[in-house]
Coordinates of C-alpha atoms in Angstrom, one line a residue:
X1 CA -26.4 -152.1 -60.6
X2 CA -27.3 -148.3 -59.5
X3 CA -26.7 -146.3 -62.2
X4 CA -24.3 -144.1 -60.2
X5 CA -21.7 -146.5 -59.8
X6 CA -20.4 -145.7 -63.2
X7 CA -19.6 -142.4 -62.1
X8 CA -16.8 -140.5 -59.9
X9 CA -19.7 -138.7 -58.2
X10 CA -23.7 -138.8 -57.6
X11 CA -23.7 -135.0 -58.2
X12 CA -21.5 -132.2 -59.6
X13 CA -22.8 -128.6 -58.8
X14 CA -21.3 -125.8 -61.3
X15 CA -21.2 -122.7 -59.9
X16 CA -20.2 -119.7 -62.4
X17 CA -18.9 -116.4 -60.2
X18 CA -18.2 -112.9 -60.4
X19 CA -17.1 -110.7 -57.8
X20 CA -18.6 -113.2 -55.0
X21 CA -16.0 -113.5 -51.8
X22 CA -18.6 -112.9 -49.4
X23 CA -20.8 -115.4 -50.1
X24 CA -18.7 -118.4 -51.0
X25 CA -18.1 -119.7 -47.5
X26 CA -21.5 -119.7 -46.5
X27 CA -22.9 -121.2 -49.9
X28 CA -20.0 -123.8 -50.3
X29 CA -20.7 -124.9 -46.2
X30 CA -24.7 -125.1 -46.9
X31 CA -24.3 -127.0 -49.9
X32 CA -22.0 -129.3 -47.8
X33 CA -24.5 -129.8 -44.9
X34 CA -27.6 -130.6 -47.3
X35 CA -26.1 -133.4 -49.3
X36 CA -24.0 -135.1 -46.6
X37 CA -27.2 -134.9 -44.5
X38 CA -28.7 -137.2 -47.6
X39 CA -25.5 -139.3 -48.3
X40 CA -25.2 -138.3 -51.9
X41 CA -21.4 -137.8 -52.7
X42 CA -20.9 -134.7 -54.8
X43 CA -18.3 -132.3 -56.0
X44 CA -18.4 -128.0 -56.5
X45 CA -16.9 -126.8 -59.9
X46 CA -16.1 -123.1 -58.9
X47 CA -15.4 -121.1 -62.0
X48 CA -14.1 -117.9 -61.2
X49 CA -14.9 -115.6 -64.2
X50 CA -12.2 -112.8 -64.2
X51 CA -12.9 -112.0 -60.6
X52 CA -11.3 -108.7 -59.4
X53 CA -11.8 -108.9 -56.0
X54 CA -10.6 -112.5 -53.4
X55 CA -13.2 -114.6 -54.9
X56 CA -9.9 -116.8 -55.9
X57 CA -8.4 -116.8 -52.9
X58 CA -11.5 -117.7 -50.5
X59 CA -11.4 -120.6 -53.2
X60 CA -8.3 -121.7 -53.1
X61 CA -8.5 -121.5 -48.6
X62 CA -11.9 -123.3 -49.0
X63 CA -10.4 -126.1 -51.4
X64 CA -7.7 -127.0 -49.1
X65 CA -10.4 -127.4 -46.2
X66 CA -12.5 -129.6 -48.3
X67 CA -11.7 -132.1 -51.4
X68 CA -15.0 -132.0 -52.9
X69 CA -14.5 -128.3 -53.9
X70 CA -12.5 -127.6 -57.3
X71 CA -11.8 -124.5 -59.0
X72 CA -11.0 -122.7 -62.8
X73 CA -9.6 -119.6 -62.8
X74 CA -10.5 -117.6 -66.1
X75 CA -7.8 -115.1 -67.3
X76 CA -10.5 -112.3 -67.6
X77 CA -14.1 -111.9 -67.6
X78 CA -15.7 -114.4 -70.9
X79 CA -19.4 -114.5 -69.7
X80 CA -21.3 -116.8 -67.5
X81 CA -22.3 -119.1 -70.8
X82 CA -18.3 -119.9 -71.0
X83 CA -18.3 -120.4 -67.2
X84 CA -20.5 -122.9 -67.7
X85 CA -19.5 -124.7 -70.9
X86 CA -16.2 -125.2 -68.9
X87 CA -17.9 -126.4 -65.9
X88 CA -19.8 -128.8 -67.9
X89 CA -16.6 -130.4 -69.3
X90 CA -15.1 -130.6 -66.3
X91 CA -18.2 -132.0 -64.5
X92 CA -18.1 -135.7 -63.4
X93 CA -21.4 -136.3 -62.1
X94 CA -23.9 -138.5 -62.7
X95 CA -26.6 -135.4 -62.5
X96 CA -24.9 -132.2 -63.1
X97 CA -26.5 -128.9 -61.4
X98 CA -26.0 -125.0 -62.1
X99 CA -26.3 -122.3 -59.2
X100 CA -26.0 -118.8 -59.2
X101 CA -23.6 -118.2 -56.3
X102 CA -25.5 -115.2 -54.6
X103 CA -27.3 -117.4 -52.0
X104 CA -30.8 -116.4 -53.9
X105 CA -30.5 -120.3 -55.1
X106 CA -31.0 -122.5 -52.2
X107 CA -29.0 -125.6 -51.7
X108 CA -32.0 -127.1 -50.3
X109 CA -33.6 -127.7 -53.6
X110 CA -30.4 -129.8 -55.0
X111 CA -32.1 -133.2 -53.4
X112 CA -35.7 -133.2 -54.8
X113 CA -34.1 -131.7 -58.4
X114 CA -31.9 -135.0 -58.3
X115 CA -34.5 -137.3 -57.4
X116 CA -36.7 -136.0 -60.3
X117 CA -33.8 -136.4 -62.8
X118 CA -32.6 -140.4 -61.5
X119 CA -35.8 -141.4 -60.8
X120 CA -38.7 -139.7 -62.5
X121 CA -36.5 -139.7 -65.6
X122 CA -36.3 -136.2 -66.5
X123 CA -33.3 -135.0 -69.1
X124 CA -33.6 -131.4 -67.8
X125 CA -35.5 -129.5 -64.8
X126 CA -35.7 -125.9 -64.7
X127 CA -36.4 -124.0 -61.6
X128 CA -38.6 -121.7 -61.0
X129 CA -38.7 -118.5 -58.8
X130 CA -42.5 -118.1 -58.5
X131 CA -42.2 -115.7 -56.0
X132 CA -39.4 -113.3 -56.7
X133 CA -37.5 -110.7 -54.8
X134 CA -36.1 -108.7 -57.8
X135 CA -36.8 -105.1 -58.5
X136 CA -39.7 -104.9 -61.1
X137 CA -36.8 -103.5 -63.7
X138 CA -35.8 -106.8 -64.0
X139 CA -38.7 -109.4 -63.4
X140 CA -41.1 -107.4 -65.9
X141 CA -38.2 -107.6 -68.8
X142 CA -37.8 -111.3 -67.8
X143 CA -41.4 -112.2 -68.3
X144 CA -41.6 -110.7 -72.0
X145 CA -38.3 -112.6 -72.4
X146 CA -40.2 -115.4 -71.1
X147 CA -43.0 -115.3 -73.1
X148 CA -41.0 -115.0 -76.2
X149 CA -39.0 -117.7 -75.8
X150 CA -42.3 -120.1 -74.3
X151 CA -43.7 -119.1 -77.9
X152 CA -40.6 -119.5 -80.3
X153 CA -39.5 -122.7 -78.9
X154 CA -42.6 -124.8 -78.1
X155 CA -41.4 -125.3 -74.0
X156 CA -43.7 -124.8 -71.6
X157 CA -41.2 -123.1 -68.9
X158 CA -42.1 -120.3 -66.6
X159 CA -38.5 -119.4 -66.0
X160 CA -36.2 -120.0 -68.9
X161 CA -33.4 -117.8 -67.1
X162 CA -33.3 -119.3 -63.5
X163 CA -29.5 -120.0 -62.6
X164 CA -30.9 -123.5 -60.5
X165 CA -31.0 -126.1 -62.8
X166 CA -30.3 -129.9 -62.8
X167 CA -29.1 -132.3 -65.8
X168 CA -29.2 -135.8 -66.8
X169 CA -25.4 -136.1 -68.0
X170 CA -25.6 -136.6 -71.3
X171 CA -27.5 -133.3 -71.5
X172 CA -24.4 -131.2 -70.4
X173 CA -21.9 -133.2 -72.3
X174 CA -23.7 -133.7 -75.5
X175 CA -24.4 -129.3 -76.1
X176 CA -22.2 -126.4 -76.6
X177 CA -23.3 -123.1 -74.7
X178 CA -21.5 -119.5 -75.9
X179 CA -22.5 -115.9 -76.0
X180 CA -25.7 -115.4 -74.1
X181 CA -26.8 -119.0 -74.6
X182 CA -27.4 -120.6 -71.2
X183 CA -30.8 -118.6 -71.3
X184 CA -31.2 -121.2 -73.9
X185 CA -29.9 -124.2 -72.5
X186 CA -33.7 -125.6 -72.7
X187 CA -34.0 -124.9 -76.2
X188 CA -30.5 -126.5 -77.3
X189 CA -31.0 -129.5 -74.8
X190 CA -34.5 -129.8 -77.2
X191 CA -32.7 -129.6 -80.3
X192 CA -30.8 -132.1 -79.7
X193 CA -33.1 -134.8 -78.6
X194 CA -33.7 -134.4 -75.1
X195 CA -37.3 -133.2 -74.4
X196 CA -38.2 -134.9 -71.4
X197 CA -37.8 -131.4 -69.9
X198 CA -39.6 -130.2 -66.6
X199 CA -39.8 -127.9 -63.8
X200 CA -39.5 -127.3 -60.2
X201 CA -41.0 -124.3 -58.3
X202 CA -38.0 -123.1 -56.0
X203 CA -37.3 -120.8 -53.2
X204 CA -35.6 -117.2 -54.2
X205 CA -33.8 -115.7 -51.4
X206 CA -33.0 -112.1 -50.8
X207 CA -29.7 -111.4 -52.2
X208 CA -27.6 -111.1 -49.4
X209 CA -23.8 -109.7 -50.6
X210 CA -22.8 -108.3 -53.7
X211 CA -24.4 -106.3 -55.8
X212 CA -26.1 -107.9 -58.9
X213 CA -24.9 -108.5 -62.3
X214 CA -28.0 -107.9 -64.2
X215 CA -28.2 -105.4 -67.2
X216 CA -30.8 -104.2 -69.5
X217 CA -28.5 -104.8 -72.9
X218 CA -28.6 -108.6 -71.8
X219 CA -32.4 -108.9 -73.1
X220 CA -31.5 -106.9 -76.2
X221 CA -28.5 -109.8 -77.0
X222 CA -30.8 -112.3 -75.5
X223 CA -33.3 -112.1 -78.1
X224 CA -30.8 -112.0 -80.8
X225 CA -29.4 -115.1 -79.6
X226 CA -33.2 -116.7 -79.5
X227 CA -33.4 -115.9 -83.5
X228 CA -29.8 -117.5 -83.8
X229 CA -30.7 -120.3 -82.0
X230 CA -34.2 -120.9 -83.3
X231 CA -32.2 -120.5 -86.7
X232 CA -29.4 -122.8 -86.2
X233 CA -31.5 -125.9 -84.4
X234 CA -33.6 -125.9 -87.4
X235 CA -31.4 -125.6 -90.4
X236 CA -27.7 -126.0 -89.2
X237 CA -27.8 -129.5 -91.6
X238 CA -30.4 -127.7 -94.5
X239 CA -29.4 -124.6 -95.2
X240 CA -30.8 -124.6 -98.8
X241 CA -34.3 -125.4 -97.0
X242 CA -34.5 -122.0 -95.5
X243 CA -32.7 -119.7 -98.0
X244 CA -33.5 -121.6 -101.0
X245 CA -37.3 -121.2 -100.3
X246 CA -37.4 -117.5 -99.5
X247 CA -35.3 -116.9 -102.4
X248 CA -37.6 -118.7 -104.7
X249 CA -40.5 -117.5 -103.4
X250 CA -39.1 -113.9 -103.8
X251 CA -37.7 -115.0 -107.2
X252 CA -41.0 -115.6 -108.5
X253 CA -43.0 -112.8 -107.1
X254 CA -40.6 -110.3 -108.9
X255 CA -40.8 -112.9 -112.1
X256 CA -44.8 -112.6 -111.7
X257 CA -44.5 -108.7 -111.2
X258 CA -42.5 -108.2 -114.2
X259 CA -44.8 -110.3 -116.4
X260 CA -47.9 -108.7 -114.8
X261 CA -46.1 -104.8 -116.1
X262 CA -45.1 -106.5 -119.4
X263 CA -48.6 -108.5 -120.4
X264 CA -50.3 -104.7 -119.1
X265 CA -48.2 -102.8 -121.4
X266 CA -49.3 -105.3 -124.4
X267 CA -52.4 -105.4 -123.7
X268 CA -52.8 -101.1 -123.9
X269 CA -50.6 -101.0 -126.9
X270 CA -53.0 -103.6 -128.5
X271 CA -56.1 -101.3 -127.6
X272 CA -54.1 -98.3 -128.8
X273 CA -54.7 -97.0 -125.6
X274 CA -52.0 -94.7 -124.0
X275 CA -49.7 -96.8 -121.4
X276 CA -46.5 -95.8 -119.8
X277 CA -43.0 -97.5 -120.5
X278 CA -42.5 -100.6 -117.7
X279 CA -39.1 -98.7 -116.5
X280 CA -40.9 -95.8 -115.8
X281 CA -43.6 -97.8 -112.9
X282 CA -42.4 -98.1 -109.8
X283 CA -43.3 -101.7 -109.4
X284 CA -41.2 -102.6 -112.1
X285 CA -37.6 -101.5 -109.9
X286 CA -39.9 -103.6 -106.7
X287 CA -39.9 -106.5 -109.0
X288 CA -36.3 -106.0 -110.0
X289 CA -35.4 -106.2 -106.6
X290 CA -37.3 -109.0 -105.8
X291 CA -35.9 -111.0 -108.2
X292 CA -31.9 -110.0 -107.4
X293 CA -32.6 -110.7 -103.7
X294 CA -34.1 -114.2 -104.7
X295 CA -31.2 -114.9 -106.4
X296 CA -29.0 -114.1 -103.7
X297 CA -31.0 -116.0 -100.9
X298 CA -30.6 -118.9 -103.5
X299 CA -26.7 -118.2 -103.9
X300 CA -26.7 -118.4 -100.3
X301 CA -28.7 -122.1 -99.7
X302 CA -25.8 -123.0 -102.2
X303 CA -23.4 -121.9 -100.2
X304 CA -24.6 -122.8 -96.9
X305 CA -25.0 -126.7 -98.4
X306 CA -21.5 -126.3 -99.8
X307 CA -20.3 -125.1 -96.1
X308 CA -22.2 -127.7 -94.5
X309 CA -21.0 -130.6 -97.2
X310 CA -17.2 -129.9 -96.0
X311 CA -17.6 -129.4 -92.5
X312 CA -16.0 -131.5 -89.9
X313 CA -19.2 -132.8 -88.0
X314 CA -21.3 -133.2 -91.2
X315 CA -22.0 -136.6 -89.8
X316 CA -22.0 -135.9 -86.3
X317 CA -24.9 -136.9 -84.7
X318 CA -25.4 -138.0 -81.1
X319 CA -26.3 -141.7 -80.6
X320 CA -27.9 -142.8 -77.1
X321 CA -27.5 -146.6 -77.2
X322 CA -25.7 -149.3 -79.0
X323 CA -26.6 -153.1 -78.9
X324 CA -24.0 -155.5 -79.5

């Protein structure tokens, strides 16, 4: 039986927007003629993210004119990573997609992106805008962000922040993305088991309405989010692990330090040779330190394990298959 009979539709295409009444006939229509050119049947998740201009109403006139187009309406303006979290919920697809909708992501890519997730067996494909037509203000910034995130997280993607990207299912329903995480969806998709993760080199197109969104303070958050992440995929169920081992490694280095000041002091007194009190050496405060923050990292592990011990999804892991 084709795997897609066990859902509403072959494809769901979520398409986070701000500001974005000019394009959305033109995108929606495109998108239409690709896939029913290919027979795939397929639904648009519009999520209009605190629009202030008649990106809602274009929806609403374009989902009367066509039943495969449905729409959220966000009360204000919560980020394109809630857009998204939202759309994935709502997404019934067997292979979900994401889109910016500027028309720089091309429809025409949606058919080869699906083929490569239902038959090649990829959880995740990233696209990639090899050849860009961004200002160098933002493509320089994005390849250091790039390259940070390639290093930190082990996958081998080119474009970590390209809005064209296509899901197995489970991917989508099976993560949580908030803040500035869907740069990230890679990494979380690999922290959670799925790391059958490739890439696509896609056309970029000349933004063609609008203005764009993008803002230096975006790499300065993103970053912070990559340490968070990095963080939280490794130790969310082992706190102690992380804090408990800095804490006694810093522990023990202001143990050694002290003893080091103390068996130096002895050693002169014993000689009769002049030595200075241990309170009086700087190292000795350095030690003290070291030894009070060691014991707070280790108060922390405690805590963390404590936290963790009485959470709700302690025990929530995600299983793939059953037999019997």
């Amino acid at each position: 039986m084709n795997k897609s009979a066990a859902f509403s539709v072959e494809l769901s295409i979520v398409i986070p927007l701000l500001n974005e009444e000019e394009s959305l006939p033109e995108l929606t229509r495109w998108i239409a003629r690709v896939l029913t050119a290919r027979g795939l049947s397929y639904e648009v998740i519009l999520i209009d993210d605190g629009s202030t201009d008649d990106s809602w109403a274009v929806i609403e006139a374009l989902a009367g004119q066509d039943m495969a187009l449905r729409g959220i309406r966000f009360n204000r303006n919560y980020g394109k990573s809630a857009a998204l979290n939202v759309g994935f919920e709502a997404a019934r697809g067997r292979v979900v997609f994401t889109m910016d909708a500027d028309l720089q992501d091309s429809p025409e890519e949606l058919p080869e992106l699906y083929r490569m997730i239902t038959q090649d067996g990829y959880d995740l494909v990233s696209g990639w805008k090899q050849k860009r037509y961004d200002p160098i203000s933002k493509t320089l910034p994005t390849k250091l962000f790039n390259g940070a995130t390639r290093a930190i997280s082990g996958i081998k993607l080119h474009d970590f922040n390209c809005g064209l990207k296509a899901y197995d299912q489970r991917v989508v329903k099976a993560i949580e993305v908030y803040g500035e995480m869907h740069r990230y969806i890679p990494v979380i998709a690999k922290w959670n088991g799925f790391k059958k993760i490739g890439e696509k080199v896609v056309q970029h197109q000349e933004r063609k309405y609008g203005v764009t969104k993008f803002g230096l303070e975006r790499f300065i958050y993103g970053f912070l989010d990559l340490a968070s992440i990095t963080f939280v995929g490794k130790f969310r169920r082992r706190p102690m692990h992380f804090f408990g081992t800095l804490g006694t490694l810093s522990f023990f280095f202001g143990t050694l330090l002290t003893l080091w000041l103390v068996g130096e002091k002895a050693w002169l007194a014993w000689h009769n040779l002049r030595a200075r009190d241990v309170t009086d050496q700087p190292l000795f405060f350095l030690a003290l330190v070291a030894v009070i923050v060691g014991m707070q990292l280790f108060l922390a592990g405690f805590l963390g394990e404590l936290i963790q011990l009485n959470g709700p999804k302690r025990n929530d892991y995600l299983v793939r298959e059953t037999l019997r």
